[in-house]
Amino acid sequence: MKAVQITAPSEMRVVEVEKPAVSTGEVLVKIKYVGFCGSDLNTFAGRNPMVKLPVIPGHEVGAIIEEVGPGVPAELKKGMNVTLNPYTNCGKCASCRSGRVNACEHNETLGVQRNGVMCEYAVLPWSKIIPAGDITPRDCALIEPMSVGFHAVSRGQITDNEYVMVIGCGMIGIGAIVRAALRGAKVIAVDLDNEKLELAKRVGASYVINSKTENVHERMLDITEGFGADVVIEAVGSPVTYVMAVDEVAFTGRVVCIGYAKSEVAFQTKYFVQKEIDIRGSRNALPADFRAVINYMKSGNCPIEELISKIVSPENALNAMEEWAAAPGKVFRILVQL
């Protein structure tokens, strides 16, 4: 079967690999659409230390059940539209023992620590198959990245009487904005790109700040009546935005970190103590986050067409990735149609 493979930094090609066979407790799915995510971009650029090349990328998936193996629950049937939970969990580490399987110490995410599913077929344990009802396979490919933003809101324990600052309006940041707005929070979206900020407003942000052209600190003080944000969600992963998050959070507020900074970050640690802030990591997503995104998408309020920047064939995946690498701020999601 056909698969897309990143063979070395800046190199990607279409290869032939063996079609997998289904066994007991497993489901074979026909992959229809797979999204390129930030981890794939870092792998392509040679900046992903968790990847061993060559690797098949892809964990943002829209698929159809092709075959069900023995021992699979009856509710999973051939022809169902599904997405996939792309994470593994060992069941034995501290995270798994506490029920937070999304942060498993030994997690292997599809397309990162193991081959992904940017290929025609894939086999997974039935527990990793997530039915999506009448959501199309194309749109199913948006569920996983949005669920990461939804999970960050849960980590922040956001309520309806809080100001929530979301730094970064990419796909994951948009998910955080949606979920925080659904919870009734007053969301302040921050980004460098006005088009992304306009979309942030359409999905629920009450305020937007262009950090390239506006004074973020002054705007934050004005919006929050001098208090700062009750919760800041960092969804970029740069030293500048990490420092911004700590600077702009209110006294006794919460900072939720999704993005990985690629270099060391220098903090004025006095703010950690003076503000008595909680700093929380947010990794991947839980099944409940996937279900919440599916419910949101079924509501008809998700601007799906605006979240899909481009759909390409496997043969054109390299060109699409090169274009994204050249202008990363202008892309929400590139989907590869298998």
Short mmCIF file of N, CA and C in Angstrom, two decimals, residues 119 226 249 287 313 333:
data_model
loop_
_atom_site.label_atom_id
_atom_site.label_comp_id
_atom_site.label_asym_id
_atom_site.label_seq_id
_atom_site.Cartn_x
_atom_site.Cartn_y
_atom_site.Cartn_z
N CYS A 119 -0.94 6.67 5.37
CA CYS A 119 -0.88 5.52 4.48
C CYS A 119 -2.32 5.08 4.20
N GLY A 226 -6.96 45.94 35.14
CA GLY A 226 -5.74 45.99 35.92
C GLY A 226 -5.35 44.71 36.62
N VAL A 249 -0.34 36.77 33.62
CA VAL A 249 -1.29 36.08 34.48
C VAL A 249 -1.50 36.90 35.75
N PRO A 287 -9.93 10.73 26.22
CA PRO A 287 -11.13 10.39 25.45
C PRO A 287 -12.27 11.38 25.64
N SER A 313 -2.55 15.55 -2.46
CA SER A 313 -2.33 14.11 -2.65
C SER A 313 -1.01 13.72 -1.99
N ARG A 333 -4.37 23.86 8.89
CA ARG A 333 -4.12 22.46 8.67
C ARG A 333 -4.04 22.14 7.18
#
